CSV table of C-alpha atoms in Angstrom, one decimal:
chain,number,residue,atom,x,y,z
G,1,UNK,CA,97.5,144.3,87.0
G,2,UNK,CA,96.4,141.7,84.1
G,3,UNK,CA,94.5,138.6,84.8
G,4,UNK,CA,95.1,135.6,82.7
G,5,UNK,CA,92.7,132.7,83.3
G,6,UNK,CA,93.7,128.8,81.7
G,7,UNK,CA,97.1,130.1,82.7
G,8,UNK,CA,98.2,126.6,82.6
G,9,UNK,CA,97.3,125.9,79.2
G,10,UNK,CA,98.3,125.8,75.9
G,11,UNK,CA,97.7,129.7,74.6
G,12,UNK,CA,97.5,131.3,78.5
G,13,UNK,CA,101.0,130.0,79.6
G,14,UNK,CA,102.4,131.6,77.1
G,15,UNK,CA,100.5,135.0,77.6
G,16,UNK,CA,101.6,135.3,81.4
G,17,UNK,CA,105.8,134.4,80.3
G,18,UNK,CA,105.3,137.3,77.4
G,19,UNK,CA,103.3,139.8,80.0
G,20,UNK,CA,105.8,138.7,82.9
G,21,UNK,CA,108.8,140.0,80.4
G,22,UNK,CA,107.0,143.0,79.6
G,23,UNK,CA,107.3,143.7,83.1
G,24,UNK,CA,103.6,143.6,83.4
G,25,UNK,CA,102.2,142.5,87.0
G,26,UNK,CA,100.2,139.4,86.2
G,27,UNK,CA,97.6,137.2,88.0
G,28,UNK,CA,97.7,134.2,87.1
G,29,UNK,CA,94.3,131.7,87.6
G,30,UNK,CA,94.0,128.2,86.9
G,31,UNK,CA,92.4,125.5,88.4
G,32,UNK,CA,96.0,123.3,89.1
G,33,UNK,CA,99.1,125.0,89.9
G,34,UNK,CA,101.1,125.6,87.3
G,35,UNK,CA,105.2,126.7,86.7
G,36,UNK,CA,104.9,130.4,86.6
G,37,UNK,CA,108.1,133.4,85.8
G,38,UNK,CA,109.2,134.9,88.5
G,39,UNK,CA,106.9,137.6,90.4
G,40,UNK,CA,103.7,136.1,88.7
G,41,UNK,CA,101.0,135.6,91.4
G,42,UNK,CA,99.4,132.6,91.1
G,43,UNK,CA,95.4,131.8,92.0
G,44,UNK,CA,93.5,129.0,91.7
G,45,UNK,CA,90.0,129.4,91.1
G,46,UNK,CA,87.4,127.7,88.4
G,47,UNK,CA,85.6,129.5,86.3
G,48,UNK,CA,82.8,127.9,86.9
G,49,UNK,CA,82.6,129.5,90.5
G,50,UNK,CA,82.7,133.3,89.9
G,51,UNK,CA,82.4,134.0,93.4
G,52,UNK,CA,85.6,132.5,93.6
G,53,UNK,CA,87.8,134.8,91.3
G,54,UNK,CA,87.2,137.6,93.4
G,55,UNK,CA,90.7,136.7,95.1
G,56,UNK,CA,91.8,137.1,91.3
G,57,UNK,CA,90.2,140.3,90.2
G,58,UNK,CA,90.6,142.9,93.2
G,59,UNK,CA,92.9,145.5,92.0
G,60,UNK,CA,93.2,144.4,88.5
G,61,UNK,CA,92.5,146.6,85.3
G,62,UNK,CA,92.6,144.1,82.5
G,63,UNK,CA,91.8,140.2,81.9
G,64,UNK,CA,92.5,137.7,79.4
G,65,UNK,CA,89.4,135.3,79.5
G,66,UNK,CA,89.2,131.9,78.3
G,67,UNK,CA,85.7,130.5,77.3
G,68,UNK,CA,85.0,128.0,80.2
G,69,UNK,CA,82.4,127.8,83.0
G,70,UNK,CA,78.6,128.7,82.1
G,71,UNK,CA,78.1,131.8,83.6
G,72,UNK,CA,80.1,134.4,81.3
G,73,UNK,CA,78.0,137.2,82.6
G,74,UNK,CA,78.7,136.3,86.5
G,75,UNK,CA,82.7,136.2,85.2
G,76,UNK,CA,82.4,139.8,83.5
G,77,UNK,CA,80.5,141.0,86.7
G,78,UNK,CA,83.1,139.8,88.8
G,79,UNK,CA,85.9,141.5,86.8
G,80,UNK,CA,84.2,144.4,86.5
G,81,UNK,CA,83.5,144.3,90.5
G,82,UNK,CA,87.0,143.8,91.2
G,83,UNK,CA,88.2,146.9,89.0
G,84,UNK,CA,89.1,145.5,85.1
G,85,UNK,CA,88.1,147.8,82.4
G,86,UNK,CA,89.6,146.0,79.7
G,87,UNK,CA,88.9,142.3,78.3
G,88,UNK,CA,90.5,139.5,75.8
G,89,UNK,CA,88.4,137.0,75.2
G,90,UNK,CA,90.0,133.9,73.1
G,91,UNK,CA,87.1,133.0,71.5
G,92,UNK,CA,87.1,130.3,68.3
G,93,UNK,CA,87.0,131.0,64.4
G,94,UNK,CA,83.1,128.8,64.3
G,95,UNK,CA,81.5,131.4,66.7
G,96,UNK,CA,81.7,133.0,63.3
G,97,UNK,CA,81.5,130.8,60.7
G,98,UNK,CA,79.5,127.9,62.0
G,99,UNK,CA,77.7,129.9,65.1
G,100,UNK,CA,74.6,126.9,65.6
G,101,UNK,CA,77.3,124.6,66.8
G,102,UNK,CA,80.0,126.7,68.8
G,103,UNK,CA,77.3,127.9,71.0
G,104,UNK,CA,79.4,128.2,74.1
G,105,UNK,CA,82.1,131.0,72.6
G,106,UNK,CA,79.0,132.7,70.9
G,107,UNK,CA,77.6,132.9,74.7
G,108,UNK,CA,80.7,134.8,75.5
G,109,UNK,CA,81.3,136.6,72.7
G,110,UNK,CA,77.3,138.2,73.6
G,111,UNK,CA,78.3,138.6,77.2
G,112,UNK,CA,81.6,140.2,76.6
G,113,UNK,CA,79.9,142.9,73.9
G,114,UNK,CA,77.0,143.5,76.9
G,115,UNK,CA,79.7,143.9,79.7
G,116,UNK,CA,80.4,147.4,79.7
G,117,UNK,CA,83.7,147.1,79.2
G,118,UNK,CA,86.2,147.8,76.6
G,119,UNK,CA,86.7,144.3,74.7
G,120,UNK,CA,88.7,142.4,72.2
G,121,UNK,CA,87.5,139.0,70.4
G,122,UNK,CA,90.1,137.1,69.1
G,123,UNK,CA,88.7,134.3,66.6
G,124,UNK,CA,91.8,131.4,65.9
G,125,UNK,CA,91.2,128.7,63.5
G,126,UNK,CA,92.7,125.8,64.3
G,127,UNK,CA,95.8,125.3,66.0
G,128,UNK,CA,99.3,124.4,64.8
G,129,UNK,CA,99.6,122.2,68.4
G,130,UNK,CA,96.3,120.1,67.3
G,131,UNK,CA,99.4,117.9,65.8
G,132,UNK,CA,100.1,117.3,69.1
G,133,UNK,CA,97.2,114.0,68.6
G,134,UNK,CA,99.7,112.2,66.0
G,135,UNK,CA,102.9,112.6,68.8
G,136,UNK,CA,102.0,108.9,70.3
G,137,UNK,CA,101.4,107.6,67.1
G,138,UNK,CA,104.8,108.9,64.9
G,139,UNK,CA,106.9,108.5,68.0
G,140,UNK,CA,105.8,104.5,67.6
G,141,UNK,CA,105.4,103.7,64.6
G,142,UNK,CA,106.3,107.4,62.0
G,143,UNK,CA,102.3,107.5,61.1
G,144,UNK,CA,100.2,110.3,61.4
G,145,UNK,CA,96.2,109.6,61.1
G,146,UNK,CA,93.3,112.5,60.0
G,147,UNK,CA,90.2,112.6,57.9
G,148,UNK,CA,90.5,114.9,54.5
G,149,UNK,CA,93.7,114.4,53.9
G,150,UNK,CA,94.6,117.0,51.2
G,151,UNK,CA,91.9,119.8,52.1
G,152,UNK,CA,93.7,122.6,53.4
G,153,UNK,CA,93.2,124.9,56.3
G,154,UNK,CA,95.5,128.0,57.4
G,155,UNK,CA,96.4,126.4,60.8
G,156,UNK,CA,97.8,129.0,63.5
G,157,UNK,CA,100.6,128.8,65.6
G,158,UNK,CA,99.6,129.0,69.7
G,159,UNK,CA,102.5,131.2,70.1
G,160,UNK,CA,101.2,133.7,68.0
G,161,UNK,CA,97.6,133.4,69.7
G,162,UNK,CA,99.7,134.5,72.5
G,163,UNK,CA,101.4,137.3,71.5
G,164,UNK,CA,98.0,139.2,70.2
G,165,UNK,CA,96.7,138.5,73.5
G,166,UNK,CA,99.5,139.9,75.2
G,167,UNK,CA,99.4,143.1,73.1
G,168,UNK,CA,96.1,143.4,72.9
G,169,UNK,CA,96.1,143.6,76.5
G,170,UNK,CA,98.6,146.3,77.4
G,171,UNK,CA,98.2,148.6,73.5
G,172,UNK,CA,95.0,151.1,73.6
G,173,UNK,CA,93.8,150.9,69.9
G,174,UNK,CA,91.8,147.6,69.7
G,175,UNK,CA,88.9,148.0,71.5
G,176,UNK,CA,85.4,146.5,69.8
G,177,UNK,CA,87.5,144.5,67.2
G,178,UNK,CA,87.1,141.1,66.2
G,179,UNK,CA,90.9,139.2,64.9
G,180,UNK,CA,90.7,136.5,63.0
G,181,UNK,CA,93.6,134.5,63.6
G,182,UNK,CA,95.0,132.2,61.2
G,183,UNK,CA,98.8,131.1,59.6
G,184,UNK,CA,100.3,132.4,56.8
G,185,UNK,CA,99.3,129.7,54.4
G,186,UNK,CA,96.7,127.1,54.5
G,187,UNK,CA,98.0,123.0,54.6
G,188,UNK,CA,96.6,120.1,54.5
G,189,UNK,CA,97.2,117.0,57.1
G,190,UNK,CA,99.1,115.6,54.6
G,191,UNK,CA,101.6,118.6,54.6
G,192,UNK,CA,101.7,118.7,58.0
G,193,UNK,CA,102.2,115.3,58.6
G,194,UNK,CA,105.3,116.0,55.4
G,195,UNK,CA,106.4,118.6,57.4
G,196,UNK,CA,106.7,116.7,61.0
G,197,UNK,CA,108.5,114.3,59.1
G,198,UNK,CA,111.1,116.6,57.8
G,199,UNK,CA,112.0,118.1,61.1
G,200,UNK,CA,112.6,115.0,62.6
G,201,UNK,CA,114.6,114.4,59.3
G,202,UNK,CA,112.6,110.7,58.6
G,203,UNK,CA,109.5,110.5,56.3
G,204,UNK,CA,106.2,110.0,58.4
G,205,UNK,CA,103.5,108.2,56.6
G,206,UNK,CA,99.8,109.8,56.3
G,207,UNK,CA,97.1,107.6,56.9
G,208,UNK,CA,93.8,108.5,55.8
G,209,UNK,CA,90.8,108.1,58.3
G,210,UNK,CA,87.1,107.9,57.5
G,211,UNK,CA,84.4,110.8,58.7
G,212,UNK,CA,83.1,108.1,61.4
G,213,UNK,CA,86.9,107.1,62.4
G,214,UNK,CA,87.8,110.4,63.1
G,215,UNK,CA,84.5,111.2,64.7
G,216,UNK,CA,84.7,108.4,67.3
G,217,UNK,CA,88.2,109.3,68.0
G,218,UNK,CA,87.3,112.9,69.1
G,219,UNK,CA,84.2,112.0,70.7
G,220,UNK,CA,86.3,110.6,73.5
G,221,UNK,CA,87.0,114.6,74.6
G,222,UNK,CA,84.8,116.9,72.7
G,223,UNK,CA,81.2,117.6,72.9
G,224,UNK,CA,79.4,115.8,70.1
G,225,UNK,CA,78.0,119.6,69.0
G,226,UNK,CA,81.4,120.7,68.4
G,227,UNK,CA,82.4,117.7,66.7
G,228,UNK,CA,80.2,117.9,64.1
G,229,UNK,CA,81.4,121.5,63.5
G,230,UNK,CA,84.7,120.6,63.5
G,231,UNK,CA,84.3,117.6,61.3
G,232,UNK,CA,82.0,120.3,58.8
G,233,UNK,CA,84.9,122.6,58.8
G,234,UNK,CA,87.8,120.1,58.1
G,235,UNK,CA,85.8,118.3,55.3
G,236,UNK,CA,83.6,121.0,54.0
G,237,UNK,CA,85.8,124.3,54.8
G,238,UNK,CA,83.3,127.5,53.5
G,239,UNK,CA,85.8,130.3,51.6
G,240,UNK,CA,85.7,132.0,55.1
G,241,UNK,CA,87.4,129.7,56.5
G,242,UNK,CA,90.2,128.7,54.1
G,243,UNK,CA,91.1,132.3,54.4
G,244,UNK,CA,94.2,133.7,55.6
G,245,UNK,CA,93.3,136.8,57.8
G,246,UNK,CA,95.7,139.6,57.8
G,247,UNK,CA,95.0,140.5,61.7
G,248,UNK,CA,98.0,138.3,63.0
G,249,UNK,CA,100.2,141.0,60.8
G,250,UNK,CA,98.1,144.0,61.3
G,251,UNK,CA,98.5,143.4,65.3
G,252,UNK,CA,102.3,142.2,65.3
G,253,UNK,CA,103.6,144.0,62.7
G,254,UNK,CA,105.0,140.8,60.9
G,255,UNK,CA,103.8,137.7,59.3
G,256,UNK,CA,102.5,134.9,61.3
G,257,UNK,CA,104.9,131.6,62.1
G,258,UNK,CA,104.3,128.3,59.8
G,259,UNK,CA,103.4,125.2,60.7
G,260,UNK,CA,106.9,124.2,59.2
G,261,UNK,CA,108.5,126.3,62.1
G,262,UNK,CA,105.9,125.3,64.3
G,263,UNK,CA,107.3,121.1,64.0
G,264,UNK,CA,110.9,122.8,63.6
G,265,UNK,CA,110.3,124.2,67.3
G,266,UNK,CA,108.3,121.2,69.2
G,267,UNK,CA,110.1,118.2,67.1
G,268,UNK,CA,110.9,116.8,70.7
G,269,UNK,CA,107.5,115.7,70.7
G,270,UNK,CA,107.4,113.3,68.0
G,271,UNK,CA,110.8,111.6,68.9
């Protein structure tokens, strides 16, 4: 059995629906219930109460981990209690590049290496879905708002997050490796914003924000630590983050999805 925790969001959603196909059993654990395939059993649990996942761990031999709670030893210990051998962590690209302010996926990062048990780190960069922000704004009025308008970044598609998860999970062969994950190319907001635009087949106007705009805008749902990483990495990107990794292809055997396909696919969004 594999455990996916955040099975409700974004990256873990998708991870259950491709382990359910595979005809994996999976545990699904979130803190809301969420629409689940067929056969998936569903738990909800926090991680912030590791006592509470025991429900979600007894029998199982692998687990997909989010970073979330602040106990990732008391998670791993529960895991490992409850039978898993094998963890995938979803960690962030910063806990590598920018380490002094991702401090929470560097905690897990050290507690999954100390566990015991045989791990994978998978490092995205930013998401293709962050666009998600601009869907309010070009739905009512075709504008799209971001600081560092024509600085690029190789975005990655959550779909693909997913499917490295999901093999990563069942294959033998990654265990102690760190995956970068990015897209195939990088773009700026201004392409991206271009490329909404096209798939909904009317132009959507970029507007350029300041640092401190953008700043107060995210400060309304990130800590102000990661903020100012993410606002360093958008406007100041080191060569380590402006490259395209390989490990999407080396994993999946083909080349990661676009932002272009990414719009193509979720253009209902921004209608």
């Amino acid at each position: 059995m594999i455990v996916v925790t955040g099975a409700s969001g974004n990256v873990g959603g998708q991870v259950v629906a491709l382990l359910a196909t595979a005809g994996e059993r999976v545990t699904a654990v979130s803190r809301r219930t969420a629409e689940l395939p067929e056969g998936v059993r569903q738990v909800r649990a926090d991680l912030d109460d590791p006592a509470g996942l025991k429900d979600a761990f007894d029998g199982a031999e692998a687990l997909f981990l989010l970073v979330a709670g602040q106990d990732p030893q008391a998670i791993l210990d529960a895991a490992r209690a409850g039978g898993v051998r094998r963890v995938v962590l979803l960690s962030s690209q910063g806990a590598g590049t920018r380490p002094e302010f991702y401090r929470h996926p560097v905690a897990f990062e050290d507690a999954v290496r100390r566990s015991g048990l045989e791990w994978t780190i998978l490092r995205p960069g930013g998401f293709h879905s962050n666009a998600y922000a601009w869907a309010e704004s070009v739905r009512g009025g075709r504008t799209a708002a971001a600081p560092f308008g024509d600085i690029g970044l190789p975005t990655v598609d959550p779909a693909d997050i997913a499917e490295v998860a999901a093999t990563v999970l069942r294959e033998d062969g990654h265990a102690g490796r760190v995956y970068e994950l990015t897209g195939p190319a990088p773009t700026t907001p201004r392409d991206r914003a271009a490329a909404i635009g096209a798939a909904l087949g009317t132009p959507v106007r970029f507007a350029e924000q300041t640092g401190e705009e953008a700043r107060a805008q995210m400060l309304r749902f990130m800590p102000e630590q990661v903020v100012e990483g993410t606002l360093a990495i958008l406007g100041e990107p080191t060569d380590a983050e402006r490259r395209v990794s390989p490990d999407v292809e080396r994993v999946l055997g083909r080349a990661p999805r676009s932002f272009a396909d990414w719009a193509g696919r979720n253009v209902a969004a921004f209608r």
